[in-house]
Coordinates of C-alpha atoms in Angstrom, one line a residue:
M1 CA 20.7 9.0 30.7
V2 CA 18.9 5.8 30.0
I3 CA 17.5 5.3 26.5
E4 CA 14.6 3.0 26.4
E5 CA 14.2 0.9 23.2
M6 CA 10.9 1.5 21.5
P7 CA 8.7 -1.6 21.3
K8 CA 8.6 -3.1 18.0
K9 CA 5.2 -3.0 16.2
K10 CA 3.8 -6.5 16.0
K11 CA 3.2 -7.7 12.5
S12 CA -0.4 -8.5 11.9
E13 CA -1.2 -12.1 11.7
S14 CA -2.1 -13.4 8.3
E15 CA -4.9 -15.8 7.3
D16 CA -2.2 -18.4 6.5
D17 CA -0.7 -18.0 9.9
K18 CA -4.0 -18.6 11.5
R19 CA -4.5 -21.8 9.4
R20 CA -1.2 -23.1 10.5
K21 CA -2.2 -23.1 14.2
K22 CA -4.7 -25.7 13.3
I23 CA -2.0 -28.3 12.6
V24 CA -1.7 -31.1 15.1
P25 CA 1.1 -33.6 15.6
E26 CA 1.3 -36.5 13.0
S27 CA -1.3 -34.9 10.7
L28 CA 1.3 -34.1 8.1
M29 CA 4.3 -36.5 7.5
K30 CA 7.1 -36.0 5.0
G31 CA 9.2 -38.5 3.2
L32 CA 12.1 -37.6 1.0
V33 CA 12.0 -39.4 -2.4
R34 CA 14.8 -37.5 -4.3
P35 CA 17.0 -34.8 -2.7
G36 CA 17.2 -31.4 -4.2
G37 CA 20.1 -28.9 -4.6
G38 CA 21.1 -25.7 -3.2
E39 CA 20.8 -24.3 0.4
S40 CA 17.7 -22.1 0.3
N41 CA 14.0 -22.9 0.7
P42 CA 11.0 -21.1 -0.7
S43 CA 9.5 -18.3 1.4
D44 CA 6.5 -15.9 1.3
G45 CA 6.4 -13.9 -1.9
D46 CA 8.2 -16.7 -4.0
Q47 CA 6.5 -18.3 -7.0
V48 CA 6.8 -22.0 -6.7
I49 CA 6.5 -24.3 -9.8
Y50 CA 5.8 -27.9 -9.0
H51 CA 4.2 -31.2 -10.2
C52 CA 1.8 -32.8 -8.0
T53 CA 0.4 -36.4 -8.0
V54 CA -2.2 -37.4 -5.4
R55 CA -2.6 -41.1 -4.4
T56 CA -4.6 -43.0 -1.9
L57 CA -2.6 -45.0 0.7
D58 CA -3.2 -48.1 -1.6
G59 CA -1.4 -46.3 -4.4
V60 CA -4.3 -45.6 -6.6
I61 CA -3.8 -42.3 -8.5
V62 CA -6.6 -39.7 -7.7
E63 CA -5.3 -36.9 -9.9
S64 CA -1.9 -35.7 -11.3
T65 CA -0.4 -32.8 -13.2
R66 CA 1.8 -35.2 -15.1
S67 CA 0.9 -36.3 -18.5
E68 CA 1.9 -40.0 -17.9
Y69 CA -0.8 -40.1 -15.3
G70 CA -3.5 -38.6 -17.3
G71 CA -2.7 -34.9 -16.5
K72 CA -2.0 -32.0 -18.9
G73 CA 1.7 -31.9 -18.2
I74 CA 1.4 -28.4 -17.0
P75 CA 3.0 -27.8 -13.6
I76 CA 1.2 -25.8 -10.9
R77 CA 2.3 -22.3 -10.2
N78 CA 1.6 -20.6 -6.8
V79 CA 2.8 -17.6 -5.0
L80 CA 3.4 -18.4 -1.4
G81 CA 1.5 -16.1 0.9
K82 CA -0.7 -15.1 -2.1
S83 CA -2.2 -18.1 -3.7
K84 CA -4.9 -20.4 -2.3
M85 CA -3.3 -23.6 -1.3
I86 CA -4.3 -26.6 0.8
L87 CA -2.8 -26.5 4.4
G88 CA -0.5 -29.4 3.9
L89 CA 1.3 -27.9 0.9
L90 CA 1.3 -24.5 2.5
E91 CA 3.3 -25.9 5.3
G92 CA 5.3 -28.7 3.4
I93 CA 6.6 -26.9 0.1
P94 CA 8.7 -24.2 2.2
T95 CA 10.6 -27.2 3.7
M96 CA 11.9 -28.3 0.1
L97 CA 14.9 -27.5 -2.1
K98 CA 14.9 -26.9 -5.7
G99 CA 14.6 -30.2 -7.7
E100 CA 13.5 -32.1 -4.6
V101 CA 10.9 -34.9 -4.8
A102 CA 9.0 -35.5 -1.6
M103 CA 6.0 -37.5 -0.4
F104 CA 3.6 -35.9 2.0
K105 CA 1.2 -38.0 3.9
M106 CA -1.7 -35.9 5.0
K107 CA -4.8 -36.5 7.2
P108 CA -8.0 -35.1 5.8
Q109 CA -7.9 -31.8 7.8
M110 CA -4.5 -31.0 6.0
H111 CA -6.0 -31.1 2.6
Y112 CA -9.6 -30.7 1.3
A113 CA -11.4 -31.6 4.4
E114 CA -10.0 -28.7 6.4
E115 CA -12.7 -26.4 7.8
D116 CA -13.3 -23.4 5.3
C117 CA -10.6 -24.9 2.9
P118 CA -10.0 -22.1 0.3
V119 CA -9.4 -24.5 -2.6
P120 CA -12.4 -26.0 -4.2
V121 CA -12.4 -29.8 -4.9
P122 CA -14.6 -32.0 -7.1
S123 CA -17.5 -33.8 -5.3
S124 CA -16.0 -37.1 -6.4
F125 CA -12.6 -36.5 -4.7
P126 CA -12.0 -38.7 -1.5
K127 CA -11.5 -35.7 0.7
E128 CA -12.3 -37.7 3.9
D129 CA -9.4 -40.1 3.3
K130 CA -5.7 -39.9 4.1
L131 CA -3.8 -39.2 1.0
H132 CA -0.3 -39.1 -0.4
F133 CA 0.9 -36.0 -2.2
E134 CA 3.9 -36.6 -4.3
I135 CA 5.5 -33.2 -5.0
E136 CA 8.4 -32.3 -7.4
L137 CA 9.6 -28.8 -6.7
I138 CA 10.8 -27.7 -10.2
D139 CA 11.8 -24.2 -9.5
F140 CA 11.1 -21.2 -7.1
S141 CA 12.0 -17.5 -7.3
K142 CA 10.9 -14.1 -6.3
A143 CA 8.0 -12.9 -8.4
K144 CA 6.5 -9.5 -9.2
V145 CA 2.7 -9.8 -8.8
V146 CA 1.4 -7.7 -11.7
C147 CA -2.3 -8.2 -11.0
D148 CA -4.1 -9.1 -7.8
D149 CA -5.8 -12.3 -9.1
L150 CA -2.2 -13.6 -9.9
G151 CA -3.2 -14.0 -13.6
V152 CA 0.0 -12.1 -14.6
L153 CA 3.4 -12.6 -12.8
K154 CA 6.8 -11.6 -13.7
K155 CA 10.1 -13.4 -12.8
V156 CA 13.2 -11.1 -13.3
I157 CA 16.1 -12.8 -15.0
D158 CA 18.4 -9.8 -15.5
E159 CA 17.8 -6.4 -13.9
G160 CA 17.3 -3.4 -16.1
Q161 CA 18.6 0.1 -16.2
G162 CA 17.0 3.2 -14.8
W163 CA 13.6 3.5 -13.1
E164 CA 11.3 4.4 -16.0
S165 CA 8.9 1.8 -17.5
P166 CA 6.8 2.0 -20.6
R167 CA 3.3 3.2 -20.6
E168 CA 0.8 4.5 -23.0
P169 CA 1.5 5.7 -25.6
Y170 CA 5.2 4.8 -25.4
E171 CA 6.8 2.9 -28.4
V172 CA 8.5 -0.3 -27.3
K173 CA 11.1 -2.5 -29.0
A174 CA 11.6 -6.0 -27.4
W175 CA 12.8 -9.5 -28.1
I176 CA 9.9 -11.8 -27.3
S177 CA 9.4 -15.6 -27.4
A178 CA 6.5 -17.7 -25.9
K179 CA 5.9 -21.2 -24.6
T180 CA 2.9 -23.0 -23.3
G181 CA 2.7 -24.1 -19.8
D182 CA 4.0 -27.5 -20.8
G183 CA 7.1 -26.0 -22.5
K184 CA 6.0 -26.1 -26.2
L185 CA 7.5 -23.1 -28.2
I186 CA 4.7 -21.1 -30.0
L187 CA 6.5 -17.9 -30.8
S188 CA 10.0 -16.7 -31.3
C189 CA 10.9 -13.2 -32.2
R190 CA 14.7 -13.6 -31.8
E191 CA 15.9 -12.9 -35.3
G192 CA 16.0 -9.7 -37.4
E193 CA 14.7 -6.7 -35.7
P194 CA 13.1 -6.7 -32.2
Y195 CA 9.3 -6.6 -32.2
F196 CA 8.0 -3.1 -32.3
F197 CA 4.5 -2.0 -30.8
T198 CA 2.8 1.0 -29.4
F199 CA 1.8 0.7 -25.7
G200 CA -1.9 0.8 -25.2
K201 CA -2.9 -0.1 -28.9
C202 CA -3.7 -3.8 -28.2
E203 CA -0.8 -4.9 -30.4
V204 CA 0.3 -7.5 -27.8
P205 CA -1.8 -9.7 -25.4
K206 CA -3.1 -7.7 -22.5
G207 CA -1.3 -9.7 -19.8
L208 CA 2.0 -9.4 -21.8
E209 CA 1.6 -5.6 -22.0
M210 CA 0.8 -5.4 -18.2
G211 CA 4.0 -7.3 -17.5
I212 CA 6.2 -5.2 -19.8
G213 CA 4.8 -2.2 -18.1
T214 CA 6.7 -3.1 -15.1
M215 CA 10.0 -3.5 -16.9
A216 CA 13.0 -1.2 -17.2
R217 CA 15.3 -0.7 -20.2
K218 CA 17.5 -3.9 -20.9
E219 CA 15.5 -5.9 -18.3
K220 CA 15.1 -9.6 -19.1
A221 CA 12.2 -11.4 -17.5
V222 CA 9.7 -14.3 -17.9
I223 CA 6.1 -13.1 -17.8
Y224 CA 3.5 -15.8 -16.8
V225 CA 0.0 -15.0 -18.3
T226 CA -3.1 -17.1 -17.7
N227 CA -5.8 -17.5 -20.4
Q228 CA -8.0 -14.6 -19.0
Y229 CA -5.3 -12.1 -19.9
L230 CA -4.4 -13.7 -23.3
T231 CA -6.3 -11.3 -25.7
P232 CA -5.9 -11.7 -29.5
S233 CA -3.3 -9.4 -31.0
P234 CA -1.0 -9.1 -34.1
L235 CA 1.8 -10.8 -32.0
L236 CA -0.2 -13.8 -31.1
P237 CA -3.5 -13.9 -33.1
M238 CA -4.3 -17.5 -32.1
I239 CA -4.9 -17.9 -28.4
D240 CA -7.6 -20.7 -28.2
G241 CA -6.6 -23.8 -26.1
Y242 CA -3.9 -22.2 -24.1
E243 CA -4.4 -22.2 -20.3
E244 CA -1.3 -20.1 -19.8
V245 CA 1.6 -18.8 -21.8
H246 CA 5.1 -18.0 -20.6
F247 CA 6.6 -15.0 -22.4
E248 CA 10.4 -14.6 -22.4
V249 CA 11.0 -10.8 -22.9
E250 CA 14.1 -8.6 -23.3
L251 CA 13.1 -5.0 -23.3
V252 CA 15.5 -3.6 -25.8
H253 CA 14.3 0.1 -25.9
F254 CA 11.3 2.2 -25.6
V255 CA 10.6 5.8 -26.7
Q256 CA 9.0 8.1 -24.3
V257 CA 5.9 9.5 -26.0
R258 CA 3.8 12.0 -24.1
D259 CA 0.3 13.1 -25.0
M260 CA 0.7 16.6 -23.7
L261 CA -3.1 17.6 -23.9
G262 CA -4.6 14.1 -23.3
D263 CA -6.4 14.3 -26.6
G264 CA -3.7 13.1 -29.1
R265 CA -3.2 16.6 -30.7
L266 CA 0.1 17.6 -29.1
I267 CA 2.6 14.7 -29.0
K268 CA 6.3 14.7 -27.9
R269 CA 8.3 11.8 -28.9
R270 CA 11.7 11.3 -27.3
L271 CA 14.3 10.5 -30.1
Q272 CA 17.4 10.6 -28.1
D273 CA 17.8 10.2 -24.3
G274 CA 19.1 13.2 -22.3
I275 CA 21.4 13.2 -19.4
G276 CA 20.0 13.2 -15.8
E277 CA 16.9 12.0 -14.0
F278 CA 13.4 12.9 -15.2
P279 CA 11.7 15.1 -14.1
M280 CA 14.2 16.5 -11.5
D281 CA 16.8 17.5 -14.2
C282 CA 14.4 19.2 -16.5
P283 CA 14.2 23.0 -16.9
L284 CA 12.4 24.9 -14.2
H285 CA 10.1 27.8 -14.8
D286 CA 12.1 30.9 -15.7
S287 CA 15.2 29.0 -16.7
L288 CA 17.4 30.2 -19.7
L289 CA 17.4 27.6 -22.2
R290 CA 19.6 26.9 -25.2
V291 CA 18.1 24.9 -28.1
H292 CA 18.5 24.0 -31.7
Y293 CA 15.3 23.2 -33.5
K294 CA 14.0 22.6 -37.0
G295 CA 10.4 23.6 -37.8
M296 CA 8.5 21.5 -40.4
L297 CA 5.0 21.7 -41.9
L298 CA 3.0 18.5 -41.7
N299 CA 2.6 18.2 -45.3
E300 CA 3.8 15.5 -47.8
E301 CA 7.0 17.2 -48.4
K302 CA 7.7 18.0 -44.6
T303 CA 8.6 21.5 -45.7
V304 CA 11.2 23.1 -43.3
F305 CA 10.2 26.6 -42.5
Y306 CA 13.0 27.3 -40.0
D307 CA 16.3 25.7 -38.9
T308 CA 18.5 27.4 -36.3
R309 CA 21.5 25.6 -37.8
V310 CA 20.8 27.3 -41.2
D311 CA 18.7 30.4 -40.5
N312 CA 20.3 31.4 -37.4
Q313 CA 24.0 31.3 -38.5
G314 CA 24.4 28.0 -36.8
E315 CA 23.8 29.5 -33.4
P316 CA 21.3 28.0 -31.0
L317 CA 18.2 29.8 -29.8
E318 CA 18.3 31.3 -26.2
F319 CA 15.2 32.1 -24.5
S320 CA 13.6 32.3 -20.9
S321 CA 10.8 29.9 -20.2
G322 CA 7.5 31.2 -18.9
E323 CA 7.9 34.4 -20.9
G324 CA 5.8 33.6 -23.9
M325 CA 8.5 34.0 -26.4
L326 CA 7.8 30.9 -28.2
P327 CA 4.6 29.0 -29.1
E328 CA 2.8 27.4 -26.2
G329 CA 3.2 23.8 -27.5
F330 CA 7.0 24.3 -28.0
E331 CA 7.5 25.5 -24.5
M332 CA 5.4 22.9 -22.9
C333 CA 7.4 20.1 -24.5
V334 CA 10.8 21.7 -23.9
R335 CA 10.2 22.0 -20.2
L336 CA 9.9 18.2 -20.1
M337 CA 13.2 17.6 -21.7
L338 CA 16.6 16.7 -20.3
P339 CA 19.9 18.2 -21.4
G340 CA 21.1 16.5 -24.6
E341 CA 17.6 15.1 -25.3
I342 CA 16.3 15.2 -28.9
A343 CA 12.5 15.2 -29.2
L344 CA 10.1 15.3 -32.2
V345 CA 6.9 17.4 -31.3
T346 CA 3.8 17.3 -33.2
C347 CA 1.6 20.3 -32.7
P348 CA -1.8 21.5 -33.6
P349 CA -2.3 25.1 -34.9
D350 CA -3.9 26.6 -31.8
Y351 CA -0.7 25.6 -29.8
A352 CA 1.6 26.6 -32.6
Y353 CA 1.4 29.7 -34.7
D354 CA -2.4 30.5 -34.8
K355 CA -2.1 32.3 -31.5
F356 CA 1.5 33.4 -32.0
L357 CA 3.5 35.6 -34.5
R358 CA 3.4 33.3 -37.5
P359 CA 6.4 33.0 -39.7
P360 CA 5.8 34.2 -43.2
N361 CA 6.0 30.7 -44.8
V362 CA 3.7 29.1 -42.4
P363 CA 0.0 29.2 -43.5
E364 CA -2.8 29.9 -41.2
G365 CA -4.2 26.8 -39.5
A366 CA -1.0 24.8 -40.2
H367 CA -0.1 21.7 -38.2
V368 CA 3.7 21.7 -37.5
Q369 CA 6.4 19.5 -36.2
W370 CA 9.6 20.7 -34.3
E371 CA 12.7 18.6 -33.9
I372 CA 14.2 20.1 -30.8
E373 CA 17.5 19.5 -29.1
L374 CA 17.9 20.9 -25.6
L375 CA 21.5 21.8 -25.4
G376 CA 21.3 23.0 -21.8
F377 CA 19.8 25.5 -19.5
E378 CA 20.7 27.8 -16.6
M379 CA 18.6 27.7 -13.5
P380 CA 16.8 31.0 -12.4
K381 CA 18.8 33.4 -10.3
D382 CA 19.0 32.4 -6.6
W383 CA 18.0 35.3 -4.3
T384 CA 19.8 34.0 -1.4
G385 CA 22.3 36.3 0.0
L386 CA 21.1 39.3 -2.0
N387 CA 20.6 42.6 -0.2
F388 CA 17.2 44.0 0.0
Q389 CA 17.5 46.5 -2.9
S390 CA 18.9 43.8 -5.2
I391 CA 15.9 41.6 -4.3
M392 CA 13.4 44.5 -5.1
D393 CA 15.3 45.1 -8.3
E394 CA 14.9 41.4 -9.4
A395 CA 11.2 41.5 -8.3
E396 CA 10.5 44.5 -10.5
K397 CA 12.1 42.9 -13.5
I398 CA 9.9 39.9 -13.2
R399 CA 6.8 42.2 -12.5
V400 CA 7.4 44.1 -15.7
T401 CA 7.6 40.9 -17.6
G402 CA 4.3 39.9 -16.0
N403 CA 2.8 43.1 -17.1
R404 CA 4.0 42.6 -20.7
L405 CA 2.4 39.1 -20.7
F406 CA -0.9 40.5 -19.3
K407 CA -1.0 43.1 -22.1
E408 CA -0.5 40.3 -24.6
G409 CA -3.5 38.4 -23.2
K410 CA -1.4 35.6 -21.7
F411 CA -2.9 35.8 -18.4
E412 CA -1.9 32.5 -17.0
L413 CA 1.8 33.1 -17.7
A414 CA 1.5 36.6 -16.2
R415 CA -0.1 35.2 -13.0
A416 CA 2.7 32.7 -12.8
K417 CA 5.3 35.6 -12.9
Y418 CA 3.5 37.6 -10.1
E419 CA 3.1 34.5 -7.9
K420 CA 6.7 33.5 -8.3
V421 CA 7.8 36.9 -6.7
L422 CA 5.2 36.4 -4.0
R423 CA 6.6 33.0 -3.1
E424 CA 10.2 34.5 -3.0
F425 CA 8.8 37.3 -0.7
N426 CA 8.0 34.7 2.0
H427 CA 11.7 34.7 2.7
V428 CA 12.4 38.4 2.7
N429 CA 12.7 40.4 5.9
P430 CA 12.8 44.2 5.6
Q431 CA 15.1 45.8 8.2
T432 CA 13.9 49.4 8.2
D433 CA 10.6 51.2 8.1
E434 CA 11.4 52.4 4.7
E435 CA 12.1 49.0 3.5
G436 CA 9.0 47.7 5.1
K437 CA 6.8 50.2 3.3
M438 CA 8.5 49.5 -0.1
F439 CA 8.1 45.7 0.6
L440 CA 4.4 46.1 1.6
D441 CA 3.5 48.3 -1.4
T442 CA 5.1 46.0 -3.9
R443 CA 3.4 42.9 -2.3
N444 CA 0.1 44.6 -2.5
L445 CA 0.6 45.5 -6.1
L446 CA 1.5 42.0 -7.0
H447 CA -1.6 40.6 -5.2
L448 CA -3.7 43.1 -7.1
N449 CA -2.1 42.0 -10.5
V450 CA -2.9 38.4 -9.6
A451 CA -6.4 39.5 -8.9
A452 CA -6.6 41.1 -12.3
C453 CA -5.4 37.9 -14.0
F454 CA -7.9 35.8 -12.2
L455 CA -10.7 38.3 -13.2
K456 CA -9.6 37.9 -16.9
M457 CA -9.7 34.2 -16.6
G458 CA -13.2 34.3 -15.3
E459 CA -12.3 33.1 -11.8
C460 CA -14.0 35.8 -9.6
G461 CA -13.7 33.9 -6.4
K462 CA -9.9 33.6 -6.7
S463 CA -9.8 37.2 -7.7
I464 CA -11.7 38.2 -4.6
E465 CA -9.3 36.1 -2.4
A466 CA -6.3 37.9 -3.9
C467 CA -7.9 41.3 -3.1
N468 CA -8.6 40.1 0.4
K469 CA -4.9 39.4 1.0
V470 CA -4.2 43.2 0.3
L471 CA -7.2 44.4 2.4
D472 CA -6.0 42.1 5.3
A473 CA -2.7 43.9 5.4
T474 CA -4.1 47.4 4.5
P475 CA -7.9 47.5 5.2
V476 CA -8.4 51.0 3.6
H477 CA -6.6 50.1 0.3
A478 CA -8.7 51.9 -2.3
K479 CA -7.3 50.0 -5.3
A480 CA -8.0 46.7 -3.7
L481 CA -11.6 47.9 -2.9
Y482 CA -12.1 48.8 -6.4
R483 CA -10.7 45.6 -8.0
R484 CA -12.6 43.4 -5.5
G485 CA -15.8 45.5 -6.4
M486 CA -15.2 44.5 -10.1
A487 CA -14.9 40.8 -9.1
Y488 CA -18.1 41.0 -7.0
M489 CA -19.9 42.7 -10.0
A490 CA -18.7 40.1 -12.4
A491 CA -19.9 37.4 -10.1
G492 CA -23.3 39.0 -9.9
D493 CA -22.9 39.9 -6.1
F494 CA -24.1 43.5 -6.6
E495 CA -24.6 44.5 -3.0
E496 CA -21.0 43.5 -2.1
A497 CA -19.7 45.4 -5.1
R498 CA -21.7 48.5 -4.2
S499 CA -20.4 48.4 -0.7
D500 CA -16.7 48.2 -1.9
Y501 CA -17.2 51.0 -4.4
Q502 CA -18.7 53.2 -1.7
M503 CA -16.0 52.4 0.7
M504 CA -13.4 53.2 -1.9
I505 CA -14.8 56.7 -2.3
K506 CA -14.9 57.3 1.5
V507 CA -11.3 56.3 2.0
D508 CA -9.9 58.0 -1.0
K509 CA -11.5 61.2 -2.3
S510 CA -9.4 61.2 -5.4
S511 CA -11.0 57.9 -6.5
E512 CA -14.4 59.6 -6.5
P513 CA -14.6 59.8 -10.4
D514 CA -13.8 56.1 -10.8
G515 CA -16.1 55.1 -8.0
T516 CA -19.0 57.1 -9.3
A517 CA -18.6 55.7 -12.8
A518 CA -18.4 52.2 -11.4
L519 CA -21.5 52.6 -9.3
A520 CA -23.4 53.9 -12.4
K521 CA -22.4 50.8 -14.4
L522 CA -23.3 48.7 -11.5
K523 CA -26.8 50.1 -11.3
K524 CA -27.3 49.6 -15.1
Q525 CA -26.1 46.1 -14.9
E526 CA -28.2 45.3 -11.9
Q527 CA -31.4 46.8 -13.6
E528 CA -30.6 44.7 -16.7
A529 CA -30.2 41.6 -14.6
E530 CA -33.5 42.3 -12.8
R531 CA -35.3 42.9 -16.1
K532 CA -34.1 39.6 -17.5
A533 CA -35.1 37.9 -14.2
R534 CA -38.6 39.1 -14.4
K535 CA -38.8 38.0 -18.1
Q536 CA -37.4 34.6 -17.3
F537 CA -39.9 34.0 -14.5
K538 CA -42.9 35.7 -16.0
G539 CA -46.1 33.5 -15.6
L540 CA -44.3 31.4 -13.0
F541 CA -46.8 32.3 -10.3
D542 CA -49.9 32.9 -12.6
K543 CA -51.1 29.4 -12.7
K544 CA -54.2 28.1 -10.9
P545 CA -53.7 25.7 -8.0
G546 CA -52.6 22.3 -9.1
E547 CA -51.1 23.4 -12.4
I548 CA -47.4 23.2 -13.0
A549 CA -45.8 26.6 -13.6
E550 CA -42.9 26.5 -15.9
A551 CA -40.4 29.2 -16.2
Q552 CA -40.1 30.8 -19.7
V553 CA -36.8 29.7 -21.1
E554 CA -35.3 31.9 -23.7
D555 CA -34.1 30.3 -26.9
G556 CA -30.3 30.1 -27.7
A557 CA -30.3 33.4 -29.4
G558 CA -31.7 35.1 -26.3
V559 CA -29.2 33.8 -24.1
E560 CA -26.5 34.7 -26.5
I561 CA -27.8 38.3 -26.6
T562 CA -27.6 38.3 -22.8
G563 CA -23.9 37.2 -23.0
Q564 CA -23.2 40.0 -25.5
N565 CA -24.8 42.7 -23.5
Q566 CA -22.9 41.6 -20.4
K567 CA -19.7 41.6 -22.3
K568 CA -20.4 44.9 -23.8
S569 CA -21.2 46.4 -20.3
N570 CA -18.0 44.8 -18.8
Q571 CA -15.9 46.2 -21.6
S572 CA -17.4 49.7 -21.0
L573 CA -16.7 49.6 -17.3
S574 CA -13.1 48.2 -18.0
S575 CA -12.3 50.9 -20.5
E576 CA -13.1 53.6 -18.1
G577 CA -11.0 51.9 -15.5
D578 CA -8.1 51.6 -17.9
E579 CA -7.9 55.3 -18.2
S580 CA -6.9 55.6 -14.5
E581 CA -3.7 53.8 -14.0
D582 CA -4.3 54.3 -10.2
Y583 CA -6.8 51.4 -10.2
H584 CA -5.4 49.3 -13.1
E585 CA -1.8 48.2 -13.0
A586 CA -2.7 45.2 -15.2
A587 CA -6.5 45.4 -15.6
G588 CA -8.6 45.2 -18.7
D589 CA -11.9 43.6 -19.8
E590 CA -13.9 41.7 -17.2
P591 CA -14.5 38.0 -17.7
R592 CA -17.6 36.6 -19.3
V593 CA -20.0 35.1 -16.7
G594 CA -23.2 33.2 -17.3
W595 CA -26.6 35.0 -17.3
F596 CA -27.8 32.9 -14.4
Y597 CA -24.7 33.9 -12.3
N598 CA -25.8 37.5 -12.6
L599 CA -29.5 36.6 -12.3
W600 CA -29.4 34.9 -8.8
P601 CA -29.0 37.8 -6.3
T602 CA -31.6 39.9 -8.3
G603 CA -33.9 36.9 -8.6
R604 CA -33.7 36.4 -4.8
K605 CA -34.8 40.0 -4.2
L606 CA -37.5 39.5 -6.7
F607 CA -38.9 36.5 -5.0
S608 CA -38.8 38.4 -1.7
S609 CA -40.7 41.3 -3.2
L610 CA -43.4 38.8 -4.2
G611 CA -43.6 37.4 -0.8
L612 CA -41.9 34.2 -1.5
Q613 CA -38.9 34.3 0.6
R614 CA -38.9 30.6 1.0
C615 CA -38.8 29.8 -2.7
T616 CA -35.5 28.3 -4.0
V617 CA -34.2 28.3 -7.5
L618 CA -33.0 24.8 -8.2

């Protein structure tokens, strides 16, 4: 067999490559003034630092970076392949060694007289003359380009540990010193304690923070910051007069701080690092966790209201995640911890004990702190290799837990339980007709429970989708028709709801009492929506030609009354359904929906009856 080598994809030609094609013989000449050291030359991606003095062929100095020739004494920094450079230096500097001094004789087209030269030049500059460029290559190294305009660059001196870098709102400790571009020391934080700051709080110059945001623990680096990124800060309050500053940084440590809700109310601070890689080695949903924790009130005394090491006879707390056994804020943070990690969690009352069984010594509305140590966890049971009956037994355990969570009003957690089993079912293959029937019935039941959760959460469309999965497998499933009818009715799609209720009665005579009650509720709700539609649009079509007709808008109280009536109607329908376990494995009150959501289908029929089929409510 002959194996043909795949053709290599050609690298796209860069703008600098195109410019190099314009070089003609004898337009650029190099003379060595002082040899350099080492064996390597700079290449694309390297930051090059060099002094440059430009002279005419008669020796007259045109410009220079050197202070003895009238310059500022600050060498030029460019990144090969990134910075805008004249063609002669773009071609010449990669031929130099570190410490080398060379003289480049350039024809005009090799410096500022090049067509479309990317580097601006003063009008007084003799750009049409042949010139000598004396270059001293001070240093070159690989550079991390922190921002695209090259205003912040980083040179790594010592590699750090791990992959994580600080970001807002992490807390950072670092040794920091700073020099101006010409080498003058302006800041030294190398004694006492490392400088401490909170990332994102403008406590260090913007460019320095951007550079530190690319560093790992224990990394040492030089961060080059130009003046547009030198913002005032407690670290360096005086920034006027600096064109650029070179910060030497050693990142000693940073504390992972997570704003769990994005509003600063639920904060997790990592006090001690755990073992493993984040987030791969964090607890998964349904893991069995072992923790020690101490709960404190956020008062001046930091009153301790519970400590497992004292109040639990020194034994850790064991619990399964995703089962609502602990306050939501506690569990959210523990699931982002590594084994051995210690974290301090600051939690608002609505994620602590206001929606959970409150300890007797925790007052209502209390903000709390938990100091949590994750001792370890066990992964959820793997179903691989289990026989069919064992799988169904495990599924039933999880479903029962989901039903408990549903009854407790924890609909999101309940849905997660049902959906976990449904995902596992994707890998289950029943072998007999009996197993197939049991599997199908259980799967349908889980989809219906998911639909009930979505309905409680006000997501009618997703509830309908879950019901459709049952009806796709079993088109005459009375329970699925009933629940989809509830979702349609909650969404204000009365015709679809009526169709489902009528079909339910047709396919299952035993469901007639529930179907009849649902149709009665549907009719009452439809009439109420139509009455409100007529009131809402009363007078809309009574104006004379040319007048602007405005719909009457009910005041806030009127809208609130609508919502209350809707809720009352839904509760009534739900309570009747709850009496029949055949149609409510995990059902309850229907979700609140806006008055206009219910209004639209009836409003559409109202327009039609008025002969205004083409009218559209915007």
